[in-house]
Amino acid sequence: MTILKSDVAVIGGGIVGTAIARELSKYQLDVVLLEKEPDIAMGTTKANSAILHAGFDAHPGSLKARLNVRGNAMYHQLKDELALEIKWTGSLVVATSDDEMNTVQELFERGKTNGVPGLAILNREEVLAKEPKLSSGVKGALWAPSAGIFLPFGAAIAFAENAVKNGVKVLTECPVTGIEVTDGHVTGVKTSQGMIATQFVINAAGLYADDVSGLANDNSFTISPRKGEYILFDKNAGSIISNIIFPVPSKKSKGILLCPTVHGNIFIGPNAQDISDKDDLATTPAGLNEVIIGAKRLMPALPLNASITEFAGLRAAANEGDFVIRPSEVTAGLIHAAGIQSPGLTSAPAIAEFVVNILRECGLALTPKPNFLATNEAKVVFRDLTDEQKQVLISKNSLYGRVICRCETITEGEILDAIHSPCGAKTVDGVKRRTRAGMGRCQGGFCGPKITAILARELSVPIADIRKEKAESYLFYDKISGNCEVTDHD
C-alpha cells in the first residue's frame, strides 16, 4: 500500500537528516523524513561532545575539512534564524611536551590551509592565563576562537520543526524495511507504515547507513560503531573551565577533553573503543577510569564528587576515513550522507547544502519556494526570564508558574510547549531533550513521574503507554487504571 508520494525521502532523523530536510524545504518539493524511533535525534545526535569545531584537525582537501569550516560559519546565521543555543567559547589544544608542541604547530598549519580564522599558538603563560586550573606541566596550546559549544539535539529539533513549518512530513516510528529499485533506479521506500513512492532517497541513517545502502544493492562502504564514554558534572562544580580543552589528538580520535556545556555543566570524555554492536551504549568501570585518567593529565584537580551521570555515545565510523557523501554508483536516485562522525555536528548544515547540490546534478528540479519561512520563534525558557517577565507570562498562562522540574526550574507550561510543538515530544526523554526537565542533579527522580502523567494527559493515552525513550521502553510492566491527571501532591 502506497501511503505517500514524495520527490525526496530522507532516511534518518539525526542532525544530518533534519538539516537536509530543512534545506530541501526551501524548494517546491514534496519531502518526507523517515525515523525509526519515536522521536528525532535519538542516535549519535543525542550523545556526543556538543562542539562546533573550528576545522583545524581534518586533512586539507577532505570533505571533513571543507564542510567543517563552512558549517561552522553557517551556524552564526542559523543561531539567529532558528533560535539555537550556541556559545562561541573558543578551543585550546593543549600540549604537555615538546613533541606535542610540534603537533600543535602542524595543526596550526593545517588549520590555516583549511581556512580556519584567528588561529594562534599560545605559550605556557598565555594558556594558563585563559585556564588557570590546567596542569602546571602545560607547554603551550593552539587557540581557535571560532570553536563553540551548542545543543545538538536542540539544533536537530529546530531543523525538523522549521522543515515541518515549510511543508516537510516527518514520520517517526517508521523503520525502513526495503528500497524498491526498478531498472536500476529508486522508485520507492518500503516502511513499517507502508510504501512511499519517490525518485530520490537520501541515506542519512547514521550507524545503519550501510544497512540502508544494502537494501538498494549498494555495498560500497561499511559503518563500524566507535563508542565514547563521558562523565557529566553538576553545575555546583563551578566554572572551572571557560573554553573547550582538547589534548593533542591521536590518529583515532580528538582525545579525552574537558568541556563546558551551554547550560553551565562541565563534562569529560570521550574515550574511543571500536566495537561491533551498534546498540551497545553501556558504560564500563574500565572505560570511565580511562576517561578520568585522560582528563587528569590536563586538569589534576577534577571535581569528581560532583559527577551526576555517565553516558556513552556511538560514532558512525566509515571504512573510507572521510564522510561518504555521494550518489550511489549502483542505484540511481540513492544519495549517501554517511560516515558522519566528528566533525559531523558542525558540518551538518554544509552537508545539507552539498547533498542538495548533488540532487540538482542528478536532475532534480529545484525551484525556490517564494514563501519559505526561515525562522523559528524562540522557546520560552522560564528560568532565564526576569521576575517581571515571569509575572507577565504567568498572568497569561498560570501553568508557567507551576514548576515541575526543581533542579532545572522547568514549568508545566514549557513542557506543554514541548509536547504540542511541531515534531513534539512523545516520550519522557523527548521532553527532557526539549526542556531540560530531568537533566539536573536528581536526573528525573522528582519530576519523572509528573512528566509521565502530563504526557499521558496531553497525548490522551493510558499512562502505561508512556515510554522513556525508544519504541519498547515502557515505564510500566502492566496496565494500570485511574486518571492521568497531574495532582498538586509532591
Tab-separated table of C-alpha atoms in Angstrom:
chain	number	residue	atom	x	y	z
A	1	MET	CA	0.000	0.000	0.000
A	2	THR	CA	1.413	3.405	-1.025
A	3	ILE	CA	0.838	5.886	1.787
A	4	LEU	CA	2.741	8.868	0.368
A	5	LYS	CA	4.233	10.163	-2.830
A	6	SER	CA	7.292	12.334	-2.489
A	7	ASP	CA	10.038	13.843	-4.575
A	8	VAL	CA	12.668	13.057	-1.927
A	9	ALA	CA	12.639	10.688	1.042
A	10	VAL	CA	15.248	11.339	3.735
A	11	ILE	CA	16.086	8.300	5.866
A	12	GLY	CA	17.334	9.223	9.334
A	13	GLY	CA	16.199	11.864	11.817
A	14	GLY	CA	19.545	12.878	13.288
A	15	ILE	CA	21.085	16.294	12.858
A	16	VAL	CA	22.246	15.496	9.303
A	17	GLY	CA	18.864	14.169	8.152
A	18	THR	CA	16.945	17.045	9.721
A	19	ALA	CA	19.360	19.640	8.289
A	20	ILE	CA	18.892	18.096	4.824
A	21	ALA	CA	15.110	18.108	5.246
A	22	ARG	CA	15.179	21.770	6.220
A	23	GLU	CA	17.419	22.659	3.273
A	24	LEU	CA	15.084	20.809	0.878
A	25	SER	CA	12.090	22.644	2.353
A	26	LYS	CA	13.388	25.816	0.686
A	27	TYR	CA	12.242	24.379	-2.649
A	28	GLN	CA	8.914	23.430	-4.208
A	29	LEU	CA	9.227	19.735	-3.413
A	30	ASP	CA	7.316	17.045	-1.566
A	31	VAL	CA	9.745	15.818	1.081
A	32	VAL	CA	9.315	13.151	3.756
A	33	LEU	CA	11.698	12.411	6.633
A	34	LEU	CA	11.655	8.850	7.995
A	35	GLU	CA	12.845	7.984	11.505
A	36	LYS	CA	12.625	4.513	13.021
A	37	GLU	CA	12.475	5.712	16.650
A	38	PRO	CA	9.583	7.522	18.407
A	39	ASP	CA	11.473	10.824	18.211
A	40	ILE	CA	14.170	12.516	16.174
A	41	ALA	CA	17.767	12.999	17.387
A	42	MET	CA	17.844	9.572	19.045
A	43	GLY	CA	21.217	8.291	17.837
A	44	THR	CA	24.645	9.922	17.774
A	45	THR	CA	22.976	13.349	17.827
A	46	LYS	CA	21.896	12.939	21.453
A	47	ALA	CA	25.167	11.571	22.876
A	48	ASN	CA	28.311	13.412	21.800
A	49	SER	CA	30.625	16.244	22.773
A	50	ALA	CA	28.287	19.023	21.524
A	51	ILE	CA	31.144	21.003	19.989
A	52	LEU	CA	31.194	23.266	16.940
A	53	HIS	CA	34.714	22.532	15.778
A	54	ALA	CA	36.880	25.214	14.216
A	55	GLY	CA	38.201	22.925	11.457
A	56	PHE	CA	41.961	22.610	12.015
A	57	ASP	CA	42.011	18.852	12.604
A	58	ALA	CA	40.721	17.459	9.291
A	59	HIS	CA	43.195	16.834	6.485
A	60	PRO	CA	43.183	19.548	3.787
A	61	GLY	CA	41.129	18.623	0.754
A	62	SER	CA	38.890	16.177	2.610
A	63	LEU	CA	35.130	16.588	2.850
A	64	LYS	CA	35.560	16.836	6.615
A	65	ALA	CA	37.833	19.866	6.245
A	66	ARG	CA	35.740	21.620	3.638
A	67	LEU	CA	32.353	21.063	5.274
A	68	ASN	CA	33.570	21.683	8.845
A	69	VAL	CA	34.733	25.219	8.126
A	70	ARG	CA	31.661	26.018	6.008
A	71	GLY	CA	29.280	24.548	8.607
A	72	ASN	CA	30.915	26.490	11.451
A	73	ALA	CA	30.363	29.738	9.539
A	74	MET	CA	26.749	28.850	8.720
A	75	TYR	CA	25.815	28.391	12.380
A	76	HIS	CA	26.292	32.113	13.020
A	77	GLN	CA	23.269	32.852	10.836
A	78	LEU	CA	21.367	29.737	11.907
A	79	LYS	CA	21.742	30.723	15.572
A	80	ASP	CA	19.500	33.723	14.958
A	81	GLU	CA	17.208	32.136	12.372
A	82	LEU	CA	16.391	29.023	14.393
A	83	ALA	CA	16.952	30.362	17.932
A	84	LEU	CA	19.778	27.876	18.586
A	85	GLU	CA	21.644	27.687	21.880
A	86	ILE	CA	25.256	28.392	20.919
A	87	LYS	CA	28.204	29.896	22.801
A	88	TRP	CA	31.337	30.774	20.844
A	89	THR	CA	33.825	29.908	23.573
A	90	GLY	CA	36.909	29.073	21.521
A	91	SER	CA	39.038	25.979	21.994
A	92	LEU	CA	42.542	25.073	23.141
A	93	VAL	CA	44.586	22.074	22.012
A	94	VAL	CA	46.924	21.761	24.984
A	95	ALA	CA	50.430	20.300	24.698
A	96	THR	CA	52.371	18.903	27.641
A	97	SER	CA	55.638	18.041	25.864
A	98	ASP	CA	57.924	19.355	23.146
A	99	ASP	CA	56.781	16.581	20.798
A	100	GLU	CA	53.183	17.598	21.342
A	101	MET	CA	54.079	21.224	20.610
A	102	ASN	CA	55.377	20.024	17.237
A	103	THR	CA	51.927	18.522	16.599
A	104	VAL	CA	50.310	21.803	17.669
A	105	GLN	CA	52.397	23.557	15.021
A	106	GLU	CA	51.211	21.012	12.426
A	107	LEU	CA	47.586	21.606	13.404
A	108	PHE	CA	48.129	25.356	13.131
A	109	GLU	CA	49.460	24.995	9.586
A	110	ARG	CA	46.700	22.575	8.660
A	111	GLY	CA	44.067	24.937	10.038
A	112	LYS	CA	45.443	27.839	8.012
A	113	THR	CA	45.274	25.687	4.875
A	114	ASN	CA	41.674	24.778	5.705
A	115	GLY	CA	40.747	28.446	6.083
A	116	VAL	CA	40.142	28.484	9.849
A	117	PRO	CA	40.111	32.104	11.082
A	118	GLY	CA	42.023	33.530	14.040
A	119	LEU	CA	44.291	30.603	14.900
A	120	ALA	CA	47.198	31.323	17.232
A	121	ILE	CA	49.845	29.348	19.101
A	122	LEU	CA	49.964	30.312	22.778
A	123	ASN	CA	52.854	29.839	25.196
A	124	ARG	CA	52.516	28.343	28.669
A	125	GLU	CA	51.762	31.645	30.387
A	126	GLU	CA	49.107	32.605	27.843
A	127	VAL	CA	47.398	29.216	28.197
A	128	LEU	CA	47.324	29.393	31.995
A	129	ALA	CA	46.003	32.948	31.846
A	130	LYS	CA	42.983	31.588	29.950
A	131	GLU	CA	42.649	28.390	32.003
A	132	PRO	CA	44.485	28.748	35.341
A	133	LYS	CA	43.376	25.344	36.677
A	134	LEU	CA	45.165	23.379	33.991
A	135	SER	CA	48.203	21.283	34.830
A	136	SER	CA	51.374	23.203	35.576
A	137	GLY	CA	53.081	20.936	33.050
A	138	VAL	CA	51.437	22.716	30.130
A	139	LYS	CA	53.895	23.699	27.397
A	140	GLY	CA	51.557	25.672	25.128
A	141	ALA	CA	48.420	25.319	23.010
A	142	LEU	CA	46.663	26.009	19.742
A	143	TRP	CA	43.959	28.637	20.227
A	144	ALA	CA	40.941	28.525	17.888
A	145	PRO	CA	38.498	31.368	18.652
A	146	SER	CA	35.893	30.177	16.132
A	147	ALA	CA	35.068	26.977	18.067
A	148	GLY	CA	31.891	26.826	20.128
A	149	ILE	CA	29.505	24.710	22.155
A	150	PHE	CA	25.842	24.111	21.442
A	151	LEU	CA	22.883	21.778	21.958
A	152	PRO	CA	22.972	19.167	19.164
A	153	PHE	CA	19.552	17.634	19.738
A	154	GLY	CA	18.155	21.150	20.141
A	155	ALA	CA	19.577	22.010	16.728
A	156	ALA	CA	18.150	18.832	15.159
A	157	ILE	CA	14.735	19.574	16.651
A	158	ALA	CA	14.955	23.156	15.368
A	159	PHE	CA	15.856	21.954	11.861
A	160	ALA	CA	12.949	19.493	11.915
A	161	GLU	CA	10.425	21.988	13.268
A	162	ASN	CA	11.378	24.529	10.628
A	163	ALA	CA	11.172	21.868	7.923
A	164	VAL	CA	7.667	20.914	9.089
A	165	LYS	CA	6.619	24.575	9.044
A	166	ASN	CA	7.732	24.601	5.421
A	167	GLY	CA	5.793	21.506	4.393
A	168	VAL	CA	8.060	18.532	5.124
A	169	LYS	CA	6.319	15.441	6.524
A	170	VAL	CA	8.095	13.731	9.415
A	171	LEU	CA	7.172	10.111	10.121
A	172	THR	CA	8.520	8.678	13.384
A	173	GLU	CA	8.351	5.002	14.396
A	174	CYS	CA	8.680	4.327	10.685
A	175	PRO	CA	11.632	1.983	10.106
A	176	VAL	CA	12.670	1.385	6.522
A	177	THR	CA	12.345	-2.276	5.562
A	178	GLY	CA	13.288	-2.077	1.895
A	179	ILE	CA	14.107	0.154	-1.057
A	180	GLU	CA	12.254	-0.521	-4.292
A	181	VAL	CA	14.501	-0.374	-7.353
A	182	THR	CA	13.172	-0.575	-10.917
A	183	ASP	CA	15.550	-0.737	-13.895
A	184	GLY	CA	18.410	0.402	-11.683
A	185	HIS	CA	16.589	3.469	-10.282
A	186	VAL	CA	14.943	4.062	-6.922
A	187	THR	CA	11.142	4.077	-7.168
A	188	GLY	CA	10.074	3.765	-3.555
A	189	VAL	CA	10.851	3.113	0.076
A	190	LYS	CA	9.197	0.282	1.967
A	191	THR	CA	8.429	1.091	5.602
A	192	SER	CA	6.563	-0.455	8.508
A	193	GLN	CA	3.751	2.000	7.737
A	194	GLY	CA	3.555	1.280	4.008
A	195	MET	CA	5.228	2.179	0.711
A	196	ILE	CA	6.444	5.701	-0.025
A	197	ALA	CA	6.798	6.370	-3.730
A	198	THR	CA	9.825	8.525	-4.518
A	199	GLN	CA	12.530	9.076	-7.131
A	200	PHE	CA	15.281	10.113	-4.707
A	201	VAL	CA	16.363	8.680	-1.371
A	202	ILE	CA	18.846	10.401	0.947
A	203	ASN	CA	20.616	7.850	3.123
A	204	ALA	CA	21.339	9.699	6.393
A	205	ALA	CA	20.809	6.666	8.597
A	206	GLY	CA	23.866	7.136	10.815
A	207	LEU	CA	25.160	3.873	12.244
A	208	TYR	CA	22.810	1.966	9.970
A	209	ALA	CA	23.661	3.760	6.722
A	210	ASP	CA	25.486	0.731	5.321
A	211	ASP	CA	22.465	-1.460	6.080
A	212	VAL	CA	20.163	1.012	4.308
A	213	SER	CA	22.569	1.157	1.370
A	214	GLY	CA	22.488	-2.627	1.155
A	215	LEU	CA	18.705	-2.519	0.747
A	216	ALA	CA	19.363	-0.862	-2.631
A	217	ASN	CA	22.076	-3.381	-3.593
A	218	ASP	CA	24.897	-0.914	-2.825
A	219	ASN	CA	27.569	-2.408	-0.561
A	220	SER	CA	30.288	0.112	-1.381
A	221	PHE	CA	31.071	1.118	2.203
A	222	THR	CA	30.774	-0.153	5.766
A	223	ILE	CA	29.989	1.592	9.028
A	224	SER	CA	31.510	0.486	12.341
A	225	PRO	CA	30.431	1.820	15.727
A	226	ARG	CA	33.044	3.597	17.822
A	227	LYS	CA	31.962	4.052	21.425
A	228	GLY	CA	32.851	7.065	23.555
A	229	GLU	CA	32.109	7.330	27.291
A	230	TYR	CA	31.531	10.571	29.194
A	231	ILE	CA	31.145	11.850	32.747
A	232	LEU	CA	28.914	14.875	33.388
A	233	PHE	CA	29.336	17.136	36.422
A	234	ASP	CA	26.713	19.123	38.296
A	235	LYS	CA	26.566	22.883	37.903
A	236	ASN	CA	27.695	23.233	41.524
A	237	ALA	CA	31.139	22.070	40.410
A	238	GLY	CA	31.641	25.682	39.405
A	239	SER	CA	33.121	27.281	36.327
A	240	ILE	CA	36.462	25.521	36.476
A	241	ILE	CA	36.954	25.974	32.718
A	242	SER	CA	35.781	28.557	30.222
A	243	ASN	CA	36.902	27.033	26.932
A	244	ILE	CA	36.880	23.689	25.143
A	245	ILE	CA	40.104	21.961	26.166
A	246	PHE	CA	41.493	19.237	23.891
A	247	PRO	CA	44.608	17.158	24.375
A	248	VAL	CA	46.850	16.733	21.360
A	249	PRO	CA	44.862	14.311	19.146
A	250	SER	CA	45.731	10.772	18.139
A	251	LYS	CA	45.095	9.182	14.745
A	252	LYS	CA	41.953	7.563	16.197
A	253	SER	CA	40.242	10.440	17.998
A	254	LYS	CA	40.486	14.000	19.246
A	255	GLY	CA	41.184	12.574	22.686
A	256	ILE	CA	39.676	12.914	26.133
A	257	LEU	CA	38.680	16.526	26.562
A	258	LEU	CA	37.248	18.866	29.163
A	259	CYS	CA	34.351	20.990	28.034
A	260	PRO	CA	31.658	23.309	29.373
A	261	THR	CA	28.060	22.964	28.228
A	262	VAL	CA	25.725	25.750	27.156
A	263	HIS	CA	23.791	25.273	30.411
A	264	GLY	CA	26.704	25.604	32.836
A	265	ASN	CA	27.754	21.989	33.446
A	266	ILE	CA	31.119	20.552	32.509
A	267	PHE	CA	31.958	17.083	31.207
A	268	ILE	CA	34.989	14.952	30.469
A	269	GLY	CA	35.405	12.352	27.714
A	270	PRO	CA	35.164	10.618	25.373
A	271	ASN	CA	37.419	7.631	25.043
A	272	ALA	CA	37.326	5.666	21.773
A	273	GLN	CA	36.515	1.953	21.576
A	274	ASP	CA	35.869	0.163	18.305
A	275	ILE	CA	33.013	-2.270	18.940
A	276	SER	CA	30.717	-4.462	16.852
A	277	ASP	CA	27.298	-3.891	18.444
A	278	LYS	CA	25.518	-0.839	17.027
A	279	ASP	CA	23.219	-0.747	20.070
A	280	ASP	CA	25.864	-1.018	22.816
A	281	LEU	CA	25.602	2.175	24.863
A	282	ALA	CA	26.789	0.674	28.146
A	283	THR	CA	29.379	2.465	30.223
A	284	THR	CA	32.059	0.386	31.926
A	285	PRO	CA	34.251	0.908	35.012
A	286	ALA	CA	37.358	0.445	32.881
A	287	GLY	CA	36.170	2.914	30.259
A	288	LEU	CA	35.185	5.570	32.776
A	289	ASN	CA	38.506	5.147	34.578
A	290	GLU	CA	40.252	5.705	31.242
A	291	VAL	CA	38.266	8.937	30.838
A	292	ILE	CA	39.225	10.135	34.324
A	293	ILE	CA	42.924	9.361	33.866
A	294	GLY	CA	42.945	11.083	30.478
A	295	ALA	CA	41.220	14.209	31.766
A	296	LYS	CA	43.512	14.418	34.812
A	297	ARG	CA	46.525	14.692	32.519
A	298	LEU	CA	45.318	18.200	31.712
A	299	MET	CA	43.499	19.039	34.953
A	300	PRO	CA	44.603	17.037	38.019
A	301	ALA	CA	42.040	18.587	40.393
A	302	LEU	CA	38.818	17.327	38.805
A	303	PRO	CA	35.607	17.718	40.898
A	304	LEU	CA	34.766	14.007	40.673
A	305	ASN	CA	32.467	14.195	43.706
A	306	ALA	CA	30.190	16.471	41.648
A	307	SER	CA	29.547	13.926	38.880
A	308	ILE	CA	25.827	13.351	38.299
A	309	THR	CA	25.716	10.891	35.419
A	310	GLU	CA	27.761	8.884	32.953
A	311	PHE	CA	26.725	8.079	29.414
A	312	ALA	CA	28.057	6.713	26.152
A	313	GLY	CA	27.593	7.625	22.515
A	314	LEU	CA	28.426	5.835	19.279
A	315	ARG	CA	30.131	7.429	16.274
A	316	ALA	CA	29.477	6.094	12.791
A	317	ALA	CA	32.984	5.386	11.529
A	318	ALA	CA	33.170	4.655	7.795
A	319	ASN	CA	35.853	2.411	6.375
A	320	GLU	CA	36.808	5.175	3.927
A	321	GLY	CA	38.110	7.533	6.611
A	322	ASP	CA	36.147	10.539	5.328
A	323	PHE	CA	32.487	11.453	5.087
A	324	VAL	CA	30.675	9.316	2.500
A	325	ILE	CA	28.597	11.908	0.635
A	326	ARG	CA	27.943	10.930	-2.960
A	327	PRO	CA	25.424	9.415	-5.346
A	328	SER	CA	25.352	5.643	-5.376
A	329	GLU	CA	27.295	4.159	-8.258
A	330	VAL	CA	24.977	1.150	-8.213
A	331	THR	CA	21.455	2.530	-7.831
A	332	ALA	CA	20.396	5.811	-9.425
A	333	GLY	CA	18.438	8.127	-7.149
A	334	LEU	CA	20.208	6.958	-3.959
A	335	ILE	CA	22.371	9.647	-2.344
A	336	HIS	CA	24.586	8.793	0.629
A	337	ALA	CA	25.202	11.110	3.570
A	338	ALA	CA	27.008	8.519	5.657
A	339	GLY	CA	30.039	8.030	7.879
A	340	ILE	CA	29.249	11.338	9.571
A	341	GLN	CA	31.412	11.201	12.660
A	342	SER	CA	33.259	14.214	14.098
A	343	PRO	CA	33.077	16.964	12.867
A	344	GLY	CA	29.629	15.906	11.652
A	345	LEU	CA	27.603	18.107	14.008
A	346	THR	CA	29.475	21.184	12.858
A	347	SER	CA	29.289	20.129	9.231
A	348	ALA	CA	25.567	19.271	9.195
A	349	PRO	CA	24.199	22.433	7.517
A	350	ALA	CA	27.038	22.382	4.977
A	351	ILE	CA	26.373	18.690	4.319
A	352	ALA	CA	22.748	19.641	3.632
A	353	GLU	CA	23.868	22.210	1.030
A	354	PHE	CA	26.225	19.668	-0.504
A	355	VAL	CA	23.519	17.000	-0.769
A	356	VAL	CA	21.051	19.414	-2.369
A	357	ASN	CA	23.677	20.298	-4.989
A	358	ILE	CA	24.144	16.583	-5.699
A	359	LEU	CA	20.379	16.257	-6.209
A	360	ARG	CA	20.495	19.177	-8.644
A	361	GLU	CA	23.299	17.480	-10.574
A	362	CYS	CA	21.262	14.265	-10.605
A	363	GLY	CA	18.414	16.031	-12.371
A	364	LEU	CA	16.038	17.049	-9.582
A	365	ALA	CA	14.314	20.348	-10.441
A	366	LEU	CA	14.893	22.815	-7.588
A	367	THR	CA	12.527	25.761	-7.760
A	368	PRO	CA	12.877	28.116	-4.765
A	369	LYS	CA	9.804	28.397	-2.579
A	370	PRO	CA	8.654	32.041	-2.535
A	371	ASN	CA	7.035	31.743	0.883
A	372	PHE	CA	9.841	29.869	2.675
A	373	LEU	CA	9.797	30.628	6.411
A	374	ALA	CA	13.428	30.828	7.525
A	375	THR	CA	12.904	31.453	11.236
A	376	ASN	CA	11.680	29.673	14.345
A	377	GLU	CA	10.283	31.508	17.325
A	378	ALA	CA	12.440	31.347	20.441
A	379	LYS	CA	11.122	28.940	23.082
A	380	VAL	CA	10.035	30.165	26.478
A	381	VAL	CA	12.827	29.464	28.991
A	382	PHE	CA	11.210	30.422	32.281
A	383	ARG	CA	14.360	30.263	34.410
A	384	ASP	CA	16.101	32.849	32.208
A	385	LEU	CA	13.347	35.484	32.498
A	386	THR	CA	13.386	38.465	34.833
A	387	ASP	CA	10.925	38.432	37.722
A	388	GLU	CA	8.788	40.961	35.877
A	389	GLN	CA	8.755	38.854	32.702
A	390	LYS	CA	7.821	35.779	34.725
A	391	GLN	CA	4.864	37.578	36.283
A	392	VAL	CA	3.604	38.734	32.886
A	393	LEU	CA	3.887	35.212	31.491
A	394	ILE	CA	2.123	33.631	34.477
A	395	SER	CA	-0.692	36.184	34.237
A	396	LYS	CA	-1.342	34.951	30.692
A	397	ASN	CA	-0.949	31.251	31.482
A	398	SER	CA	-0.761	30.073	35.085
A	399	LEU	CA	0.925	26.797	34.056
A	400	TYR	CA	4.154	28.750	33.563
A	401	GLY	CA	4.042	29.342	37.312
A	402	ARG	CA	3.982	25.639	38.144
A	403	VAL	CA	7.493	24.219	38.455
A	404	ILE	CA	7.683	20.526	37.532
A	405	CYS	CA	11.466	20.049	37.450
A	406	ARG	CA	13.009	21.665	40.515
A	407	CYS	CA	16.647	21.058	39.585
A	408	GLU	CA	16.376	22.991	36.307
A	409	THR	CA	13.298	25.135	37.121
A	410	ILE	CA	11.184	23.820	34.251
A	411	THR	CA	7.499	24.660	34.320
A	412	GLU	CA	4.428	22.793	33.148
A	413	GLY	CA	3.851	25.492	30.540
A	414	GLU	CA	7.250	24.744	28.964
A	415	ILE	CA	6.523	21.015	28.986
A	416	LEU	CA	3.211	21.569	27.207
A	417	ASP	CA	5.002	23.716	24.624
A	418	ALA	CA	7.429	20.834	24.011
A	419	ILE	CA	4.636	18.292	23.576
A	420	HIS	CA	2.479	20.399	21.254
A	421	SER	CA	5.179	21.972	19.074
A	422	PRO	CA	5.841	20.706	15.531
A	423	CYS	CA	7.649	17.347	15.935
A	424	GLY	CA	6.530	17.462	19.543
A	425	ALA	CA	7.740	15.205	22.355
A	426	LYS	CA	6.009	11.840	22.813
A	427	THR	CA	8.341	10.337	25.412
A	428	VAL	CA	9.803	11.304	28.773
A	429	ASP	CA	13.269	11.735	27.270
A	430	GLY	CA	11.736	13.703	24.381
A	431	VAL	CA	10.514	16.223	26.955
A	432	LYS	CA	13.934	16.172	28.630
A	433	ARG	CA	15.793	16.971	25.429
A	434	ARG	CA	13.458	19.843	24.577
A	435	THR	CA	13.203	21.435	28.026
A	436	ARG	CA	15.996	20.008	30.284
A	437	ALA	CA	13.386	18.588	32.672
A	438	GLY	CA	15.205	15.636	34.218
A	439	MET	CA	18.738	16.785	33.379
A	440	GLY	CA	19.575	18.149	36.811
A	441	ARG	CA	21.220	16.627	39.841
A	442	CYS	CA	18.377	14.216	40.645
A	443	GLN	CA	18.253	13.029	36.994
A	444	GLY	CA	14.453	13.000	36.879
A	445	GLY	CA	13.911	11.324	40.253
A	446	PHE	CA	11.447	14.026	41.305
A	447	CYS	CA	9.929	15.229	38.039
A	448	GLY	CA	9.874	11.971	36.056
A	449	PRO	CA	6.504	10.696	37.367
A	450	LYS	CA	4.914	14.105	36.879
A	451	ILE	CA	6.156	14.353	33.295
A	452	THR	CA	4.849	10.843	32.610
A	453	ALA	CA	1.400	11.876	33.808
A	454	ILE	CA	1.453	15.108	31.798
A	455	LEU	CA	2.367	13.199	28.634
A	456	ALA	CA	-0.462	10.714	29.172
A	457	ARG	CA	-2.947	13.511	29.718
A	458	GLU	CA	-1.852	15.600	26.736
A	459	LEU	CA	-1.498	12.672	24.314
A	460	SER	CA	-4.798	11.166	25.534
A	461	VAL	CA	-3.303	7.722	26.155
A	462	PRO	CA	-3.195	5.480	29.222
A	463	ILE	CA	-0.289	6.298	31.491
A	464	ALA	CA	1.043	2.765	30.987
A	465	ASP	CA	1.552	3.568	27.288
A	466	ILE	CA	4.097	6.295	28.005
A	467	ARG	CA	7.678	5.358	27.157
A	468	LYS	CA	11.002	6.595	28.420
A	469	GLU	CA	12.692	6.876	25.025
A	470	LYS	CA	12.688	4.063	22.473
A	471	ALA	CA	9.881	2.057	20.920
A	472	GLU	CA	9.741	-0.629	23.619
A	473	SER	CA	10.953	1.409	26.604
A	474	TYR	CA	7.667	1.301	28.511
A	475	LEU	CA	7.864	2.553	32.070
A	476	PHE	CA	5.253	0.118	33.422
A	477	TYR	CA	5.026	-3.643	33.085
A	478	ASP	CA	1.255	-3.848	33.483
A	479	LYS	CA	-1.674	-1.687	32.541
A	480	ILE	CA	-2.920	0.414	35.412
A	481	SER	CA	-6.232	2.157	35.919
A	482	GLY	CA	-7.128	5.590	37.143
A	483	ASN	CA	-6.904	9.011	35.597
A	484	CYS	CA	-3.665	10.543	34.365
A	485	GLU	CA	-4.243	13.998	35.726
A	486	VAL	CA	-1.306	15.621	37.456
A	487	THR	CA	-2.066	16.419	41.062
A	488	ASP	CA	-0.541	19.003	43.370
A	489	HIS	CA	0.809	16.315	45.679
A	490	ASP	CA	4.550	16.091	45.993
